[in-house]
Amino acid sequence: MARAAFEDSWEDNKSFSRPTELLTADDRAQLSLWIGQKCHFELLYKISRDSCCSKKFHQLCDRKGPTVTILYNTDNSSYGGFLSQSWESSGCCIKDQHAFLFTLSYNGVRKPRKFPVTKPNQAAYAHNNLGPTFGEVESELLRGAGQQQNNAVSFLFKKTLMRIPIDLMTFKSKISPTRDTASGTHFFALNGRADFGSAYQRPTVNMNDINNGHMCIFDLEVYSVKATQQVSSSTLYDATIISKPWRQPPLWHEQNLQTLKDFVSNYKPLPDMEISEVNILLVGQINAGKSSFFNTLNSIFRGEISSRACAGTSTHSLTTALRKYKIRNREFGSYLNFRLCDTRGLEGENSMHYHDMQLLLDGYLTDQYKFNPMAHASQRDPGFVSHPSFQDKIHCVAFVVDASAIDVLHADVSKNLLYFRSLIVERGKKQCVKSSLIYLSRNKV
């Protein structure tokens, strides 16, 4: 939206208030799924109707129990946070182990993603001069929040705001609506900040892929949340999100499981390959589930839960070294005829070096080689294979992707995946894709 605009007084512009609630039926169902209860949502506060004023927010929303806050920005992206505790004006942190941040849409396309609280003692901050604020607020910001809006203070506040990490601070004090001179529409240029990852789970994408890199919104709504029925997340998902299965699943029973295990166990490399086992490389962005995929397969053939590979959610890849795992079939006392090669997850920064991708595919890197994002491998490194055989090379590549974030991958991650794919095509390797709906599987565990 064009920024050539001017501010109007609030009383002159009440006519642009949007009387309808912007939270759709799909959004309510999605939020109910995340909360784990079938919920009723009642609108408490709406800045296009009630003014963008921190004192007005607290007047309408304090001591009202659980609430959900949604920001609707000028690029048709919507995001916000849920708090199971009441808002207050105490000037203290609000503790909440059930709080979470979320996205509902991005550039007009539904992109539901949930980011649970990781520091419950800093879930939200209650202050009379701040709008809805998720995460802890430093004292430097509070000094700015209590001062008048002159240019010098505004500049110092924005400079301080950019330096201090905070998950989601919507606005401070009072913001007047701004009219876009090109379209004649109104919006609010909030003076807060969004940077998920301090007190909440850090996204695998940057904030540009969540709020388009700005805090210009056309509305903000706060709803009270009242549970109407306690149901399991799987029941709620089936009843409110999906009207019919997107595919026909197989009938899972003991015979089916044994058939699949026998199929995998009986696999052998083609005779003309003249190798004893095939190397299958797992490639994907961080937190996609590469290590978890190996752990799952290993657990199946062990007959018990196994966690040989370090797996979980982290800001950077938990896997830092190349691992060529063999899987033992306990039933027959022998190993499967392939290795799953787990490697460092691809990310925007600290990703695998391009040259290492080539060396990895061509067999120059051995098991437990530790990747260095700042420098590629060389013959001087321990474990470097100077003359790799065909057995050392990668024979098949499986791309493991998070299906819930595939459309909003960081540009650098997409670039790395495409480069990896080009190397595979050049070498004539086989490719396959394994997608993982991580946010669904976690809710059902």
CSV table of C-alpha atoms in Angstrom, one decimal:
chain,number,residue,atom,x,y,z
A,1,MET,CA,0.0,0.0,0.0
A,2,ALA,CA,1.3,3.5,-0.9
A,3,ARG,CA,2.7,5.3,2.1
A,4,ALA,CA,1.9,8.8,0.7
A,5,ALA,CA,-0.8,9.4,3.3
A,6,PHE,CA,-1.9,11.8,6.0
A,7,GLU,CA,-3.3,11.2,9.5
A,8,ASP,CA,-6.9,12.1,10.3
A,9,SER,CA,-8.5,12.6,13.7
A,10,TRP,CA,-10.4,9.6,15.1
A,11,GLU,CA,-13.7,11.4,15.3
A,12,ASP,CA,-13.6,12.3,11.7
A,13,ASN,CA,-13.1,8.8,10.5
A,14,LYS,CA,-15.4,6.5,12.5
A,15,SER,CA,-17.3,6.1,9.2
A,16,PHE,CA,-14.6,3.7,7.9
A,17,SER,CA,-15.1,1.2,10.8
A,18,ARG,CA,-15.7,-2.3,9.5
A,19,PRO,CA,-18.9,-3.4,11.4
A,20,THR,CA,-18.5,-7.1,10.5
A,21,GLU,CA,-16.3,-9.5,12.4
A,22,LEU,CA,-13.4,-10.6,10.2
A,23,LEU,CA,-12.7,-13.9,11.9
A,24,THR,CA,-14.1,-16.5,9.5
A,25,ALA,CA,-15.8,-19.8,10.3
A,26,ASP,CA,-12.6,-21.6,9.0
A,27,ASP,CA,-10.5,-19.5,11.3
A,28,ARG,CA,-12.6,-20.2,14.3
A,29,ALA,CA,-12.5,-23.9,13.6
A,30,GLN,CA,-8.7,-23.8,13.2
A,31,LEU,CA,-8.2,-21.9,16.4
A,32,SER,CA,-10.6,-24.3,18.2
A,33,LEU,CA,-8.4,-27.2,16.9
A,34,TRP,CA,-5.3,-25.6,18.3
A,35,ILE,CA,-6.9,-24.7,21.6
A,36,GLY,CA,-8.2,-28.3,21.9
A,37,GLN,CA,-11.8,-27.3,22.6
A,38,LYS,CA,-14.8,-26.4,20.6
A,39,CYS,CA,-15.0,-22.6,21.3
A,40,HIS,CA,-17.3,-19.7,21.0
A,41,PHE,CA,-15.6,-16.4,20.0
A,42,GLU,CA,-17.1,-13.1,21.1
A,43,LEU,CA,-15.7,-9.8,19.8
A,44,LEU,CA,-14.4,-7.6,22.6
A,45,TYR,CA,-12.2,-5.0,20.8
A,46,LYS,CA,-11.8,-3.8,17.2
A,47,ILE,CA,-9.4,-0.9,16.4
A,48,SER,CA,-11.4,0.3,13.4
A,49,ARG,CA,-14.5,0.6,15.7
A,50,ASP,CA,-13.0,1.3,19.1
A,51,SER,CA,-9.9,3.2,18.2
A,52,CYS,CA,-6.3,2.0,18.3
A,53,CYS,CA,-5.7,3.0,21.9
A,54,SER,CA,-3.9,0.9,24.6
A,55,LYS,CA,-6.2,2.3,27.4
A,56,LYS,CA,-9.3,1.4,25.4
A,57,PHE,CA,-8.0,-2.1,24.8
A,58,HIS,CA,-7.4,-2.7,28.5
A,59,GLN,CA,-10.8,-1.1,29.3
A,60,LEU,CA,-12.6,-3.6,27.0
A,61,CYS,CA,-10.4,-6.7,27.4
A,62,ASP,CA,-8.9,-6.8,30.9
A,63,ARG,CA,-10.1,-9.6,33.3
A,64,LYS,CA,-12.2,-11.2,30.5
A,65,GLY,CA,-10.5,-14.7,30.6
A,66,PRO,CA,-9.0,-16.4,27.5
A,67,THR,CA,-8.7,-14.2,24.4
A,68,VAL,CA,-7.4,-14.4,20.9
A,69,THR,CA,-5.8,-11.4,19.1
A,70,ILE,CA,-5.7,-11.3,15.3
A,71,LEU,CA,-3.9,-8.7,13.1
A,72,TYR,CA,-5.1,-8.2,9.5
A,73,ASN,CA,-2.4,-6.5,7.6
A,74,THR,CA,-2.6,-4.5,4.3
A,75,ASP,CA,-1.1,-7.4,2.3
A,76,ASN,CA,-4.0,-9.7,3.3
A,77,SER,CA,-1.9,-11.7,5.8
A,78,SER,CA,-3.4,-12.5,9.2
A,79,TYR,CA,-1.6,-13.6,12.4
A,80,GLY,CA,-1.8,-13.1,16.1
A,81,GLY,CA,-1.7,-14.9,19.5
A,82,PHE,CA,-3.8,-16.8,22.0
A,83,LEU,CA,-3.7,-16.2,25.8
A,84,SER,CA,-5.6,-18.5,28.1
A,85,GLN,CA,-5.1,-16.1,31.0
A,86,SER,CA,-6.8,-12.7,31.4
A,87,TRP,CA,-5.2,-9.5,30.2
A,88,GLU,CA,-4.3,-7.0,32.9
A,89,SER,CA,-2.7,-3.6,33.4
A,90,SER,CA,-0.3,-4.7,36.2
A,91,GLY,CA,3.0,-3.9,34.5
A,92,CYS,CA,4.1,-7.5,34.9
A,93,CYS,CA,4.6,-10.6,32.8
A,94,ILE,CA,1.6,-12.9,32.4
A,95,LYS,CA,2.4,-16.6,32.9
A,96,ASP,CA,0.7,-19.0,30.6
A,97,GLN,CA,1.8,-22.5,29.5
A,98,HIS,CA,-1.1,-22.8,27.0
A,99,ALA,CA,-0.3,-19.6,25.0
A,100,PHE,CA,0.7,-19.7,21.4
A,101,LEU,CA,1.3,-17.4,18.4
A,102,PHE,CA,-0.1,-18.3,15.0
A,103,THR,CA,-0.6,-17.4,11.4
A,104,LEU,CA,-3.9,-17.9,9.6
A,105,SER,CA,-3.2,-16.6,6.1
A,106,TYR,CA,-0.4,-15.1,4.0
A,107,ASN,CA,-1.0,-12.8,1.0
A,108,GLY,CA,-4.7,-13.9,1.0
A,109,VAL,CA,-3.9,-17.7,1.0
A,110,ARG,CA,-4.6,-19.8,4.1
A,111,LYS,CA,-1.4,-20.7,5.9
A,112,PRO,CA,-2.4,-22.0,9.4
A,113,ARG,CA,0.7,-22.4,11.6
A,114,LYS,CA,1.0,-22.6,15.4
A,115,PHE,CA,4.0,-21.5,17.4
A,116,PRO,CA,3.7,-22.7,21.1
A,117,VAL,CA,5.1,-20.8,24.0
A,118,THR,CA,8.6,-22.0,25.0
A,119,LYS,CA,9.0,-19.6,28.0
A,120,PRO,CA,5.6,-19.8,29.8
A,121,ASN,CA,6.8,-17.2,32.4
A,122,GLN,CA,7.1,-14.6,29.6
A,123,ALA,CA,4.0,-15.5,27.7
A,124,ALA,CA,2.6,-12.0,27.6
A,125,TYR,CA,3.1,-8.5,29.1
A,126,ALA,CA,0.5,-6.5,30.9
A,127,HIS,CA,0.9,-2.7,30.7
A,128,ASN,CA,-1.6,0.1,30.5
A,129,ASN,CA,0.4,1.8,27.7
A,130,LEU,CA,0.7,-1.2,25.5
A,131,GLY,CA,-1.8,-3.0,23.3
A,132,PRO,CA,-1.8,-6.8,23.2
A,133,THR,CA,1.8,-7.9,23.8
A,134,PHE,CA,3.2,-11.4,23.6
A,135,GLY,CA,6.6,-12.1,25.2
A,136,GLU,CA,8.5,-10.1,27.7
A,137,VAL,CA,9.1,-6.3,27.3
A,138,GLU,CA,12.3,-4.6,28.3
A,139,SER,CA,12.2,-1.6,30.6
A,140,GLU,CA,13.7,0.6,27.8
A,141,LEU,CA,10.5,0.0,25.7
A,142,LEU,CA,8.3,0.8,28.7
A,143,ARG,CA,10.0,4.2,29.2
A,144,GLY,CA,9.1,4.9,25.5
A,145,ALA,CA,5.6,3.7,26.0
A,146,GLY,CA,4.8,6.2,28.6
A,147,GLN,CA,6.0,9.3,26.8
A,148,GLN,CA,4.3,11.6,24.4
A,149,GLN,CA,4.7,11.2,20.7
A,150,ASN,CA,7.2,13.8,19.7
A,151,ASN,CA,9.7,13.2,16.9
A,152,ALA,CA,12.8,12.7,19.1
A,153,VAL,CA,11.1,10.2,21.4
A,154,SER,CA,9.5,8.4,18.4
A,155,PHE,CA,12.9,8.0,16.8
A,156,LEU,CA,14.6,6.8,20.0
A,157,PHE,CA,11.7,4.4,20.6
A,158,LYS,CA,11.9,2.8,17.1
A,159,LYS,CA,15.7,2.5,17.4
A,160,THR,CA,15.3,0.7,20.8
A,161,LEU,CA,12.5,-1.4,19.5
A,162,MET,CA,14.6,-2.8,16.6
A,163,ARG,CA,17.4,-3.7,19.0
A,164,ILE,CA,15.4,-5.6,21.7
A,165,PRO,CA,14.0,-9.0,20.8
A,166,ILE,CA,10.2,-9.3,21.3
A,167,ASP,CA,7.7,-11.8,19.9
A,168,LEU,CA,4.7,-9.6,19.2
A,169,MET,CA,4.1,-6.1,20.5
A,170,THR,CA,1.1,-4.7,18.6
A,171,PHE,CA,1.3,-1.0,19.5
A,172,LYS,CA,1.9,1.5,22.3
A,173,SER,CA,-0.2,4.4,23.5
A,174,LYS,CA,-2.5,5.6,20.7
A,175,ILE,CA,-2.3,5.4,16.9
A,176,SER,CA,-4.3,7.5,14.6
A,177,PRO,CA,-5.7,6.0,11.4
A,178,THR,CA,-3.9,6.9,8.2
A,179,ARG,CA,-5.6,7.5,4.8
A,180,ASP,CA,-3.9,6.2,1.7
A,181,THR,CA,-4.2,9.0,-0.8
A,182,ALA,CA,-4.0,6.7,-3.8
A,183,SER,CA,-6.9,4.4,-2.9
A,184,GLY,CA,-8.8,6.4,-0.3
A,185,THR,CA,-8.7,3.5,2.2
A,186,HIS,CA,-7.5,3.7,5.8
A,187,PHE,CA,-4.9,1.7,7.7
A,188,PHE,CA,-3.0,1.8,10.9
A,189,ALA,CA,0.8,2.0,10.9
A,190,LEU,CA,1.4,0.3,14.2
A,191,ASN,CA,4.5,1.3,16.2
A,192,GLY,CA,5.0,-2.2,17.6
A,193,ARG,CA,7.1,-5.1,16.3
A,194,ALA,CA,6.8,-8.8,15.4
A,195,ASP,CA,9.7,-11.1,15.7
A,196,PHE,CA,8.6,-14.6,16.8
A,197,GLY,CA,11.2,-16.8,18.5
A,198,SER,CA,12.1,-15.2,21.9
A,199,ALA,CA,9.4,-16.6,24.2
A,200,TYR,CA,7.7,-18.7,21.5
A,201,GLN,CA,8.8,-21.4,19.1
A,202,ARG,CA,10.9,-19.8,16.3
A,203,PRO,CA,9.4,-20.2,12.8
A,204,THR,CA,11.4,-22.0,10.1
A,205,VAL,CA,10.7,-18.9,7.9
A,206,ASN,CA,11.6,-15.3,8.6
A,207,MET,CA,9.0,-12.6,9.5
A,208,ASN,CA,8.7,-11.4,5.9
A,209,ASP,CA,6.9,-14.7,5.3
A,210,ILE,CA,4.5,-14.1,8.2
A,211,ASN,CA,3.7,-10.4,8.3
A,212,ASN,CA,5.3,-9.2,5.0
A,213,GLY,CA,8.0,-7.4,7.0
A,214,HIS,CA,5.8,-4.5,8.2
A,215,MET,CA,3.2,-3.6,10.9
A,216,CYS,CA,0.7,-1.8,8.6
A,217,ILE,CA,-2.7,-3.2,9.3
A,218,PHE,CA,-6.3,-2.4,8.3
A,219,ASP,CA,-7.7,-3.9,11.5
A,220,LEU,CA,-7.0,-5.7,14.8
A,221,GLU,CA,-9.5,-7.8,16.7
A,222,VAL,CA,-9.6,-9.3,20.2
A,223,TYR,CA,-12.1,-12.0,20.9
A,224,SER,CA,-13.0,-13.6,24.2
A,225,VAL,CA,-12.8,-17.4,24.0
A,226,LYS,CA,-15.3,-19.6,25.8
A,227,ALA,CA,-15.2,-23.4,25.6
A,228,THR,CA,-18.5,-25.0,24.6
A,229,GLN,CA,-17.4,-28.6,24.4
A,230,GLN,CA,-14.3,-30.6,25.4
A,231,VAL,CA,-13.3,-32.8,22.5
A,232,SER,CA,-10.1,-34.5,21.3
A,233,SER,CA,-8.1,-32.7,18.7
A,234,SER,CA,-8.5,-35.5,16.2
A,235,THR,CA,-12.3,-35.5,16.6
A,236,LEU,CA,-12.4,-31.7,16.3
A,237,TYR,CA,-10.2,-31.8,13.2
A,238,ASP,CA,-12.3,-34.4,11.5
A,239,ALA,CA,-15.6,-32.7,12.4
A,240,THR,CA,-14.7,-29.0,11.6
A,241,ILE,CA,-11.7,-28.8,9.2
A,242,ILE,CA,-12.1,-31.6,6.7
A,243,SER,CA,-15.4,-32.6,5.3
A,244,LYS,CA,-14.0,-35.7,3.5
A,245,PRO,CA,-10.6,-37.4,3.4
A,246,TRP,CA,-8.2,-36.0,0.8
A,247,ARG,CA,-7.1,-39.5,0.0
A,248,GLN,CA,-8.3,-43.0,0.7
A,249,PRO,CA,-6.0,-44.4,3.4
A,250,PRO,CA,-5.0,-48.1,3.5
A,251,LEU,CA,-6.6,-50.4,6.0
A,252,TRP,CA,-4.0,-50.7,8.8
A,253,HIS,CA,-3.8,-54.1,10.5
A,254,GLU,CA,-1.1,-56.5,11.5
A,255,GLN,CA,-1.0,-58.4,8.2
A,256,ASN,CA,-0.7,-55.1,6.3
A,257,LEU,CA,2.2,-54.1,8.5
A,258,GLN,CA,4.0,-57.4,8.1
A,259,THR,CA,3.5,-57.2,4.3
A,260,LEU,CA,5.2,-53.8,4.2
A,261,LYS,CA,8.0,-54.9,6.5
A,262,ASP,CA,8.7,-58.0,4.3
A,263,PHE,CA,8.7,-55.8,1.2
A,264,VAL,CA,11.4,-53.5,2.7
A,265,SER,CA,13.4,-56.4,4.2
A,266,ASN,CA,13.5,-58.3,0.8
A,267,TYR,CA,14.9,-55.3,-1.1
A,268,LYS,CA,18.3,-55.9,-2.7
A,269,PRO,CA,20.4,-53.7,-5.1
A,270,LEU,CA,20.3,-54.6,-8.7
A,271,PRO,CA,23.0,-57.2,-9.6
A,272,ASP,CA,24.7,-55.0,-12.1
A,273,MET,CA,25.3,-52.3,-9.4
A,274,GLU,CA,27.7,-54.7,-7.8
A,275,ILE,CA,27.2,-53.3,-4.3
A,276,SER,CA,26.0,-54.8,-1.0
A,277,GLU,CA,23.7,-51.9,0.0
A,278,VAL,CA,22.3,-48.7,-1.4
A,279,ASN,CA,22.9,-45.2,0.2
A,280,ILE,CA,19.7,-43.1,0.4
A,281,LEU,CA,20.3,-39.5,1.3
A,282,LEU,CA,17.6,-37.5,3.3
A,283,VAL,CA,17.5,-33.8,2.3
A,284,GLY,CA,15.3,-31.1,3.5
A,285,GLN,CA,14.9,-27.8,5.5
A,286,ILE,CA,15.5,-27.8,9.2
A,287,ASN,CA,12.6,-29.2,11.4
A,288,ALA,CA,11.2,-31.1,8.4
A,289,GLY,CA,11.5,-34.5,10.0
A,290,LYS,CA,14.5,-36.2,8.4
A,291,SER,CA,16.0,-37.6,11.6
A,292,SER,CA,12.5,-38.5,12.8
A,293,PHE,CA,11.8,-40.4,9.6
A,294,PHE,CA,14.9,-42.6,10.3
A,295,ASN,CA,13.9,-43.0,14.0
A,296,THR,CA,10.5,-44.2,12.9
A,297,LEU,CA,11.8,-46.7,10.5
A,298,ASN,CA,14.4,-47.9,12.9
A,299,SER,CA,11.8,-48.3,15.7
A,300,ILE,CA,9.6,-50.5,13.4
A,301,PHE,CA,12.3,-53.0,12.7
A,302,ARG,CA,13.6,-53.0,16.3
A,303,GLY,CA,10.1,-53.6,17.6
A,304,GLU,CA,10.5,-50.8,20.2
A,305,ILE,CA,10.9,-47.0,20.3
A,306,SER,CA,14.3,-45.9,19.2
A,307,SER,CA,15.9,-42.4,19.1
A,308,ARG,CA,19.3,-43.0,17.6
A,309,ALA,CA,19.2,-39.8,15.7
A,310,CYS,CA,18.8,-36.5,17.5
A,311,ALA,CA,15.5,-35.1,16.5
A,312,GLY,CA,13.3,-32.1,17.6
A,313,THR,CA,12.6,-28.5,16.9
A,314,SER,CA,15.4,-25.9,16.9
A,315,THR,CA,16.4,-22.6,15.5
A,316,HIS,CA,19.3,-24.3,13.6
A,317,SER,CA,19.8,-27.8,12.4
A,318,LEU,CA,20.2,-30.4,15.2
A,319,THR,CA,22.0,-32.6,12.8
A,320,THR,CA,25.5,-31.2,12.3
A,321,ALA,CA,27.3,-34.3,10.9
A,322,LEU,CA,26.7,-36.8,8.1
A,323,ARG,CA,25.4,-40.1,9.5
A,324,LYS,CA,25.0,-43.2,7.4
A,325,TYR,CA,22.7,-45.3,9.5
A,326,LYS,CA,22.2,-49.1,9.0
A,327,ILE,CA,18.9,-50.6,10.1
A,328,ARG,CA,18.9,-54.0,11.8
A,329,ASN,CA,15.9,-56.2,11.4
A,330,ARG,CA,15.6,-57.8,14.8
A,331,GLU,CA,13.2,-60.5,13.5
A,332,PHE,CA,15.8,-62.0,11.2
A,333,GLY,CA,19.0,-60.8,12.9
A,334,SER,CA,20.3,-59.1,9.8
A,335,TYR,CA,20.7,-55.6,8.4
A,336,LEU,CA,18.6,-54.1,5.6
A,337,ASN,CA,20.3,-53.7,2.3
A,338,PHE,CA,20.3,-49.9,2.4
A,339,ARG,CA,21.6,-47.1,4.6
A,340,LEU,CA,19.7,-43.9,5.4
A,341,CYS,CA,22.1,-41.0,5.2
A,342,ASP,CA,21.0,-38.1,7.5
A,343,THR,CA,22.6,-34.8,6.9
A,344,ARG,CA,22.5,-31.2,8.0
A,345,GLY,CA,19.1,-29.4,7.5
A,346,LEU,CA,19.0,-26.7,4.9
A,347,GLU,CA,18.3,-23.2,6.2
A,348,GLY,CA,18.8,-19.5,5.4
A,349,GLU,CA,22.1,-19.1,7.4
A,350,ASN,CA,24.5,-21.7,8.6
A,351,SER,CA,23.4,-24.0,5.8
A,352,MET,CA,25.5,-26.7,4.0
A,353,HIS,CA,28.1,-25.3,1.7
A,354,TYR,CA,27.4,-25.8,-2.0
A,355,HIS,CA,30.7,-27.5,-2.6
A,356,ASP,CA,29.9,-30.0,0.2
A,357,MET,CA,26.7,-30.9,-1.5
A,358,GLN,CA,28.7,-32.1,-4.6
A,359,LEU,CA,31.2,-33.9,-2.4
A,360,LEU,CA,28.5,-35.6,-0.5
A,361,LEU,CA,26.7,-36.9,-3.6
A,362,ASP,CA,30.0,-38.2,-5.1
A,363,GLY,CA,31.0,-40.1,-2.0
A,364,TYR,CA,34.0,-38.0,-0.7
A,365,LEU,CA,32.4,-37.5,2.7
A,366,THR,CA,32.4,-40.4,5.1
A,367,ASP,CA,30.1,-41.3,8.1
A,368,GLN,CA,30.3,-38.7,10.9
A,369,TYR,CA,31.9,-36.0,8.8
A,370,LYS,CA,31.0,-32.7,10.6
A,371,PHE,CA,29.8,-29.9,8.3
A,372,ASN,CA,31.3,-26.5,8.6
A,373,PRO,CA,28.9,-23.8,7.1
A,374,MET,CA,31.8,-21.3,6.9
A,375,ALA,CA,34.1,-23.5,4.8
A,376,HIS,CA,33.7,-26.5,2.5
A,377,ALA,CA,35.4,-29.9,3.0
A,378,SER,CA,38.9,-30.5,1.7
A,379,GLN,CA,41.3,-33.4,1.5
A,380,ARG,CA,43.0,-32.3,4.7
A,381,ASP,CA,39.8,-32.9,6.7
A,382,PRO,CA,39.5,-36.1,8.8
A,383,GLY,CA,37.3,-38.6,7.1
A,384,PHE,CA,37.7,-37.2,3.6
A,385,VAL,CA,37.7,-40.0,1.0
A,386,SER,CA,40.2,-39.2,-1.7
A,387,HIS,CA,39.2,-42.0,-4.1
A,388,PRO,CA,35.6,-42.9,-3.4
A,389,SER,CA,34.2,-46.2,-4.8
A,390,PHE,CA,30.7,-46.6,-6.2
A,391,GLN,CA,29.7,-48.1,-2.9
A,392,ASP,CA,30.6,-44.7,-1.2
A,393,LYS,CA,28.4,-42.6,-3.4
A,394,ILE,CA,24.8,-41.6,-2.9
A,395,HIS,CA,22.5,-43.7,-5.0
A,396,CYS,CA,19.0,-42.2,-4.2
A,397,VAL,CA,17.9,-38.9,-2.7
A,398,ALA,CA,14.7,-38.4,-0.7
A,399,PHE,CA,13.5,-34.9,-0.2
A,400,VAL,CA,11.8,-34.5,3.2
A,401,VAL,CA,9.6,-31.4,3.4
A,402,ASP,CA,7.2,-29.8,5.9
A,403,ALA,CA,4.0,-29.8,3.9
A,404,SER,CA,2.5,-27.1,6.2
A,405,ALA,CA,5.2,-24.6,5.2
A,406,ILE,CA,6.1,-25.6,1.6
A,407,ASP,CA,4.6,-22.4,0.1
A,408,VAL,CA,6.4,-20.0,2.4
A,409,LEU,CA,9.9,-21.5,2.4
A,410,HIS,CA,12.7,-19.0,3.0
A,411,ALA,CA,14.1,-17.9,-0.3
A,412,ASP,CA,17.6,-19.2,0.6
A,413,VAL,CA,16.2,-22.7,1.5
A,414,SER,CA,14.3,-22.9,-1.8
A,415,LYS,CA,17.5,-21.9,-3.6
A,416,ASN,CA,19.5,-24.6,-1.8
A,417,LEU,CA,16.8,-27.3,-2.5
A,418,LEU,CA,16.8,-26.3,-6.2
A,419,TYR,CA,20.6,-26.4,-6.4
A,420,PHE,CA,20.6,-29.8,-4.7
A,421,ARG,CA,18.1,-31.0,-7.2
A,422,SER,CA,20.2,-29.8,-10.2
A,423,LEU,CA,23.2,-31.7,-8.9
A,424,ILE,CA,21.0,-34.9,-8.6
A,425,VAL,CA,19.7,-34.4,-12.2
A,426,GLU,CA,23.3,-34.0,-13.5
A,427,ARG,CA,24.3,-37.2,-11.9
A,428,GLY,CA,21.2,-39.2,-12.9
A,429,LYS,CA,20.3,-40.0,-9.3
A,430,LYS,CA,16.8,-41.3,-8.4
A,431,GLN,CA,14.6,-38.8,-6.5
A,432,CYS,CA,11.5,-39.1,-4.3
A,433,VAL,CA,9.6,-36.8,-1.9
A,434,LYS,CA,8.4,-37.5,1.6
A,435,SER,CA,6.1,-34.8,3.0
A,436,SER,CA,5.4,-34.4,6.7
A,437,LEU,CA,2.5,-32.4,8.2
A,438,ILE,CA,4.5,-31.6,11.3
A,439,TYR,CA,1.9,-29.4,13.0
A,440,LEU,CA,-0.7,-32.1,12.7
A,441,SER,CA,1.5,-35.0,13.9
A,442,ARG,CA,2.6,-33.0,17.0
A,443,ASN,CA,-1.0,-32.3,18.0
A,444,LYS,CA,-1.9,-35.9,17.8
A,445,VAL,CA,1.2,-37.3,19.7
